[in-house]
Tab-separated table of C-alpha atoms in Angstrom:
chain	number	residue	atom	x	y	z
A	23	MET	CA	-20.772	7.174	-121.244
A	24	ASN	CA	-17.193	9.024	-122.298
A	25	CYS	CA	-14.991	9.010	-119.250
A	26	GLN	CA	-11.741	10.804	-118.155
A	27	ILE	CA	-9.117	9.284	-115.834
A	28	VAL	CA	-7.114	12.187	-114.163
A	29	SER	CA	-4.086	10.455	-113.414
A	30	CYS	CA	-1.806	11.377	-110.541
A	31	PRO	CA	1.598	9.412	-110.182
A	32	GLY	CA	1.975	7.092	-108.126
A	33	ILE	CA	-1.904	6.891	-106.537
A	34	ASN	CA	-3.859	5.743	-109.699
A	35	ASP	CA	-1.610	4.842	-112.604
A	36	GLY	CA	0.326	1.515	-112.894
A	37	PRO	CA	-1.258	-1.540	-111.501
A	38	ALA	CA	-4.531	0.399	-110.498
A	39	LEU	CA	-4.379	2.107	-114.300
A	40	ASP	CA	-4.873	-1.478	-115.587
A	41	LYS	CA	-7.202	-2.201	-113.188
A	42	THR	CA	-9.322	0.601	-113.771
A	43	LEU	CA	-9.058	0.722	-117.943
A	44	THR	CA	-9.755	-3.046	-117.510
A	45	GLU	CA	-13.024	-2.265	-115.337
A	46	LEU	CA	-14.175	0.167	-117.614
A	47	ALA	CA	-13.238	-1.876	-121.288
A	48	ALA	CA	-15.696	-4.622	-119.679
A	49	LEU	CA	-18.802	-2.277	-119.813
A	50	PHE	CA	-17.737	-1.248	-123.491
A	51	PRO	CA	-19.549	-0.348	-125.734
A	52	ALA	CA	-21.611	1.314	-123.052
A	53	VAL	CA	-18.682	2.904	-121.852
A	54	ASN	CA	-17.649	4.545	-125.575
A	55	SER	CA	-14.208	6.199	-124.981
A	56	VAL	CA	-11.669	6.723	-122.046
A	57	SER	CA	-9.442	9.817	-121.868
A	58	VAL	CA	-5.788	9.576	-119.538
A	59	VAL	CA	-5.280	13.337	-118.316
A	60	PRO	CA	-2.452	14.518	-116.078
A	61	VAL	CA	-3.404	16.030	-112.829
A	62	GLY	CA	-2.906	19.521	-112.878
A	63	VAL	CA	-1.087	20.641	-109.136
A	64	THR	CA	-1.585	24.553	-108.415
A	65	LYS	CA	0.189	26.544	-106.204
A	66	TYR	CA	-2.775	26.483	-103.798
A	67	ARG	CA	-1.676	23.395	-102.348
A	68	GLU	CA	-1.530	24.295	-98.224
A	69	GLY	CA	-3.170	21.553	-96.038
A	70	LEU	CA	-3.797	19.467	-99.180
A	71	TYR	CA	-2.416	16.316	-99.979
A	72	PRO	CA	1.389	16.402	-101.982
A	73	LEU	CA	0.377	15.359	-105.196
A	74	GLN	CA	3.377	15.028	-107.595
A	75	THR	CA	3.564	15.991	-111.391
A	76	TYR	CA	4.536	13.680	-113.938
A	77	THR	CA	7.971	13.733	-115.228
A	78	GLN	CA	9.301	13.429	-119.152
A	79	GLU	CA	10.065	9.621	-117.660
A	80	THR	CA	6.981	9.225	-115.863
A	81	ALA	CA	5.006	10.382	-118.575
A	82	ALA	CA	6.817	8.091	-121.005
A	83	ALA	CA	5.887	5.127	-119.272
A	84	LEU	CA	2.450	5.771	-118.796
A	85	ILE	CA	2.021	6.611	-122.553
A	86	ASP	CA	3.204	3.175	-123.024
A	87	GLN	CA	1.064	1.325	-120.477
A	88	VAL	CA	-1.933	3.248	-122.524
A	89	GLU	CA	-1.036	2.812	-125.749
A	90	ALA	CA	-0.307	-1.211	-125.139
A	91	PHE	CA	-3.955	-1.512	-123.628
A	92	ALA	CA	-5.456	0.267	-126.605
A	93	ALA	CA	-3.779	-1.866	-128.978
A	94	ASN	CA	-4.982	-4.987	-127.471
A	95	HIS	CA	-8.527	-3.579	-127.279
A	96	LEU	CA	-8.209	-2.382	-130.893
A	97	LYS	CA	-7.416	-6.361	-131.571
A	98	SER	CA	-10.566	-7.403	-129.694
A	99	ALA	CA	-13.081	-5.085	-130.120
A	100	GLY	CA	-12.181	-2.756	-132.993
A	101	THR	CA	-11.447	0.782	-130.908
A	102	ARG	CA	-8.462	1.625	-128.901
A	103	LEU	CA	-11.192	2.864	-126.539
A	104	VAL	CA	-8.710	4.745	-124.255
A	105	TRP	CA	-6.109	7.300	-125.230
A	106	CYS	CA	-3.834	9.654	-123.550
A	107	SER	CA	-4.236	13.639	-123.627
A	108	ASP	CA	-1.898	15.605	-125.639
A	109	GLU	CA	-0.320	16.745	-122.564
A	110	PHE	CA	1.262	13.673	-121.818
A	111	TYR	CA	2.933	13.495	-125.158
A	112	LEU	CA	3.838	17.197	-124.550
A	113	LEU	CA	5.472	16.426	-120.840
A	114	ALA	CA	6.894	13.166	-122.223
A	115	GLY	CA	8.788	15.079	-125.503
A	116	ARG	CA	7.082	12.120	-128.096
A	117	ASP	CA	5.860	13.123	-131.608
A	118	LEU	CA	1.989	13.716	-131.220
A	119	PRO	CA	0.034	10.383	-132.961
A	120	PRO	CA	-1.809	10.738	-136.306
A	121	GLU	CA	-4.621	11.693	-137.665
A	122	ASP	CA	-6.070	7.833	-137.795
A	123	TYR	CA	-5.083	7.635	-134.618
A	124	PHE	CA	-7.854	9.135	-132.741
A	125	GLU	CA	-10.609	7.518	-134.713
A	126	ASP	CA	-13.864	9.658	-134.263
A	127	PHE	CA	-11.991	12.245	-131.799
A	128	THR	CA	-14.398	12.064	-129.738
A	129	GLN	CA	-12.387	13.285	-126.411
A	130	LEU	CA	-11.216	16.534	-127.936
A	131	ASP	CA	-12.766	18.343	-125.092
A	132	ASN	CA	-10.631	16.514	-122.493
A	133	GLY	CA	-7.644	17.519	-124.619
A	134	VAL	CA	-7.011	14.506	-126.547
A	135	GLY	CA	-5.681	14.602	-130.259
A	136	MET	CA	-6.495	18.695	-130.682
A	137	LEU	CA	-3.109	19.896	-131.400
A	138	THR	CA	-3.243	16.770	-134.190
A	139	LEU	CA	-7.028	17.818	-135.669
A	140	LEU	CA	-5.646	21.837	-135.454
A	141	THR	CA	-2.863	21.396	-137.185
A	142	GLN	CA	-4.760	18.913	-140.136
A	143	GLU	CA	-6.926	21.637	-140.505
A	144	PHE	CA	-4.427	24.265	-140.424
A	145	SER	CA	-2.749	22.662	-143.334
A	146	ARG	CA	-5.595	21.584	-145.204
A	147	ALA	CA	-7.232	25.189	-145.121
A	148	LEU	CA	-3.864	26.868	-146.090
A	149	GLU	CA	-4.085	24.233	-149.223
A	150	TRP	CA	-6.625	25.875	-150.598
A	151	MET	CA	-5.729	29.717	-150.506
A	152	GLU	CA	-3.180	30.949	-152.996
A	153	PRO	CA	-0.156	33.128	-151.588
A	154	GLU	CA	-1.989	36.057	-153.262
A	155	GLU	CA	-5.147	35.848	-150.530
A	156	LEU	CA	-2.391	35.628	-147.817
A	157	ALA	CA	-0.820	38.787	-148.893
A	158	GLY	CA	-1.420	41.962	-147.166
A	159	ALA	CA	-2.524	40.482	-143.842
A	160	ALA	CA	-2.230	42.851	-140.796
A	161	PRO	CA	0.613	41.826	-137.906
A	162	PHE	CA	-0.985	39.837	-135.376
A	163	SER	CA	0.236	38.049	-132.024
A	164	ILE	CA	-1.354	34.872	-130.858
A	165	ALA	CA	-1.253	33.896	-126.919
A	166	THR	CA	-1.661	30.815	-125.752
A	167	GLY	CA	-0.220	28.396	-122.572
A	168	VAL	CA	3.028	27.479	-122.882
A	169	SER	CA	2.367	23.992	-123.889
A	170	ALA	CA	0.400	24.598	-126.672
A	171	ALA	CA	2.850	27.218	-127.741
A	172	PRO	CA	5.527	25.677	-130.098
A	173	PHE	CA	2.785	24.146	-132.082
A	174	LEU	CA	1.022	27.257	-132.722
A	175	ALA	CA	4.616	28.583	-133.730
A	176	LYS	CA	5.028	26.241	-136.350
A	177	LEU	CA	1.245	27.058	-138.029
A	178	VAL	CA	2.755	31.008	-138.172
A	179	ALA	CA	5.763	29.532	-139.775
A	180	GLN	CA	3.705	27.314	-142.437
A	181	ALA	CA	1.635	30.751	-143.209
A	182	ARG	CA	4.964	32.398	-143.659
A	183	GLU	CA	6.553	29.860	-146.250
A	184	LYS	CA	3.859	29.929	-148.267
A	185	CYS	CA	3.341	33.710	-148.133
A	186	GLY	CA	6.710	35.686	-147.093
A	187	THR	CA	4.257	38.883	-146.101
A	188	ILE	CA	2.825	36.690	-143.040
A	189	GLU	CA	3.715	38.657	-139.950
A	190	GLY	CA	2.585	36.839	-136.748
A	191	GLN	CA	4.490	36.535	-133.493
A	192	VAL	CA	3.682	33.555	-130.618
A	193	TYR	CA	3.403	34.431	-126.850
A	194	PRO	CA	3.488	31.331	-124.666
A	195	ILE	CA	1.925	33.025	-121.272
A	196	VAL	CA	3.770	31.666	-118.150
A	197	ASN	CA	0.634	30.988	-115.646
A	198	ARG	CA	1.173	32.781	-112.612
A	199	PHE	CA	-2.101	33.092	-111.251
A	200	PHE	CA	-2.660	28.806	-110.330
A	201	GLY	CA	1.151	28.314	-110.797
A	202	GLU	CA	3.971	27.491	-113.584
A	203	SER	CA	3.454	23.965	-113.370
A	204	ILE	CA	0.082	24.678	-115.241
A	205	THR	CA	0.957	24.998	-119.111
A	206	VAL	CA	-2.718	24.573	-120.574
A	207	ALA	CA	-4.402	27.555	-122.581
A	208	GLY	CA	-7.680	27.005	-121.103
A	209	LEU	CA	-6.190	28.283	-117.639
A	210	VAL	CA	-4.298	31.396	-118.666
A	211	THR	CA	-5.666	34.321	-116.648
A	212	GLY	CA	-6.553	37.675	-118.268
A	213	GLY	CA	-4.229	39.086	-115.925
A	214	ASP	CA	-1.218	37.211	-116.499
A	215	LEU	CA	-2.003	38.204	-120.365
A	216	ILE	CA	-1.967	41.817	-119.604
A	217	GLU	CA	1.225	41.659	-117.162
A	218	GLN	CA	3.601	39.475	-119.319
A	219	LEU	CA	2.403	41.320	-122.618
A	220	ARG	CA	2.342	44.854	-122.251
A	221	GLY	CA	4.919	46.711	-124.117
A	222	LYS	CA	5.184	44.089	-126.319
A	223	ASP	CA	4.503	44.172	-130.778
A	224	LEU	CA	1.095	42.633	-130.741
A	225	GLY	CA	0.528	43.802	-134.073
A	226	GLN	CA	-2.840	44.550	-135.037
A	227	ARG	CA	-4.557	42.235	-132.529
A	228	LEU	CA	-4.577	39.748	-130.190
A	229	LEU	CA	-5.954	36.536	-130.959
A	230	ILE	CA	-6.294	34.063	-127.964
A	231	PRO	CA	-7.784	30.610	-127.984
A	232	ALA	CA	-11.717	30.162	-126.521
A	233	SER	CA	-10.874	28.403	-123.883
A	234	MET	CA	-9.410	31.033	-122.138
A	235	LEU	CA	-12.470	32.508	-121.567
A	236	ARG	CA	-15.820	31.011	-119.496
A	237	ALA	CA	-18.329	29.897	-122.051
A	238	GLY	CA	-20.489	32.054	-123.550
A	239	GLU	CA	-19.232	34.978	-121.917
A	240	ASP	CA	-15.598	37.713	-122.413
A	241	VAL	CA	-14.327	36.815	-119.078
A	242	PHE	CA	-11.078	34.855	-117.808
A	243	LEU	CA	-11.221	32.515	-114.772
A	244	ASP	CA	-10.046	35.710	-112.793
A	245	ASP	CA	-12.828	38.080	-113.849
A	246	VAL	CA	-10.658	40.335	-115.916
A	247	THR	CA	-12.819	40.879	-119.218
A	248	THR	CA	-11.268	40.706	-122.723
A	249	GLN	CA	-12.514	44.123	-123.044
A	250	ASP	CA	-10.107	45.204	-120.024
A	251	VAL	CA	-7.017	43.329	-122.099
A	252	GLU	CA	-8.092	45.500	-124.992
A	253	ARG	CA	-7.849	48.695	-122.751
A	254	ALA	CA	-4.674	47.469	-121.098
A	255	LEU	CA	-2.845	46.116	-124.001
A	256	GLY	CA	-4.423	48.648	-127.041
A	257	VAL	CA	-5.290	45.676	-129.429
A	258	PRO	CA	-8.484	44.221	-130.171
A	259	VAL	CA	-8.589	40.400	-128.824
A	260	ILE	CA	-9.909	38.281	-130.389
A	261	SER	CA	-11.255	34.681	-129.505
A	262	VAL	CA	-10.663	31.919	-131.833
A	263	PRO	CA	-12.519	28.374	-131.305
A	264	GLN	CA	-10.783	25.163	-131.634
A	265	ASP	CA	-10.861	24.975	-135.184
A	266	GLY	CA	-8.060	25.142	-137.830
A	267	TYR	CA	-9.696	27.056	-140.537
A	268	ALA	CA	-11.410	29.627	-137.922
A	269	LEU	CA	-7.508	29.961	-136.780
A	270	LEU	CA	-6.379	30.915	-140.381
A	271	ASP	CA	-9.103	33.184	-141.006
A	272	ALA	CA	-8.065	34.949	-137.794
A	273	MET	CA	-4.847	35.152	-138.411
A	274	LEU	CA	-5.354	36.708	-141.943
A	275	GLY	CA	-8.461	38.776	-140.394
A	276	ILE	CA	-11.242	37.478	-142.052
A	277	ALA	CA	-14.078	36.891	-139.620
A	278	LEU	CA	-16.234	34.192	-140.228
A	279	THR	CA	-20.039	33.954	-139.611
A	280	PRO	CA	-21.351	30.920	-137.978
A	281	ASP	CA	-22.633	29.736	-141.016
A	282	ALA	CA	-19.514	29.763	-143.150
A	283	ARG	CA	-17.656	28.238	-140.136
A	284	GLN	CA	-20.394	24.894	-140.300
A	285	ALA	CA	-19.770	25.147	-143.678
A	286	ALA	CA	-16.132	24.769	-142.957
A	287	TRP	CA	-16.296	22.090	-140.568
A	288	GLU	CA	-18.861	20.100	-142.797
A	289	ASN	CA	-16.089	20.257	-145.361
A	290	GLU	CA	-13.466	19.192	-142.897
A	291	GLU	CA	-16.034	15.653	-142.220
A	292	PHE	CA	-16.608	15.058	-145.452
A	293	TYR	CA	-13.144	14.631	-146.367
A	294	ARG	CA	-11.985	13.090	-143.258
A	295	TYR	CA	-14.194	10.240	-143.902
A	296	ASN	CA	-14.348	10.505	-148.146
A	297	PRO	CA	-10.184	10.189	-148.523
């Protein structure tokens, strides 16, 4: 079992979280991993329990608590077992842990180590590229959630440093549909994209994380389609999987086939386990 704890300030963190982690750890190895993610509080709260969101200070305290538990479990069982999601580190204003901290990246789907892995994959893909292969790429733009925008801007700057002709702009999209406290890319809607990007310089294509769309569809959570966004903004919308190699290819305008993407993933797996 791979478990997720949605942590709510003052409700199931603090001593309650220690109790939960201790009970789950007692079920190891049947419990294979645990992620701790912050509760997302939307603006649609009328008549509901008054949940609070994490502040920089409370997020930092929770990270310290979880990392201390994980360090003890690593000593006793050879695995950390529990990790905080990337969002906690962003809220706390802390650097993300290094790649080896996340072990097998079991909790990627819950946002644990996602930005670290994306950064490492992108850097390796960039290392394999010659500057002349990057030259001539058409201008592009990237739309993402507020929390991930600074990281993607760093990747664009990294590509520009290797080849000065790379032209890309990252646009953080404020979540007005669910509420501005929601900062993850996966909950950005098509309507917010259209409203906030209309009239902006988007280059020749707009890249968005695949997590913005319903699985297997070209539809956002507000029922707006990618075709609707393309018509409104006047540029093609390219959905990019959570993969550093695919992101660089999308920046360069290269369309990876499924077989090519699988080959890149296998190459990354070989690199990771055979450094």
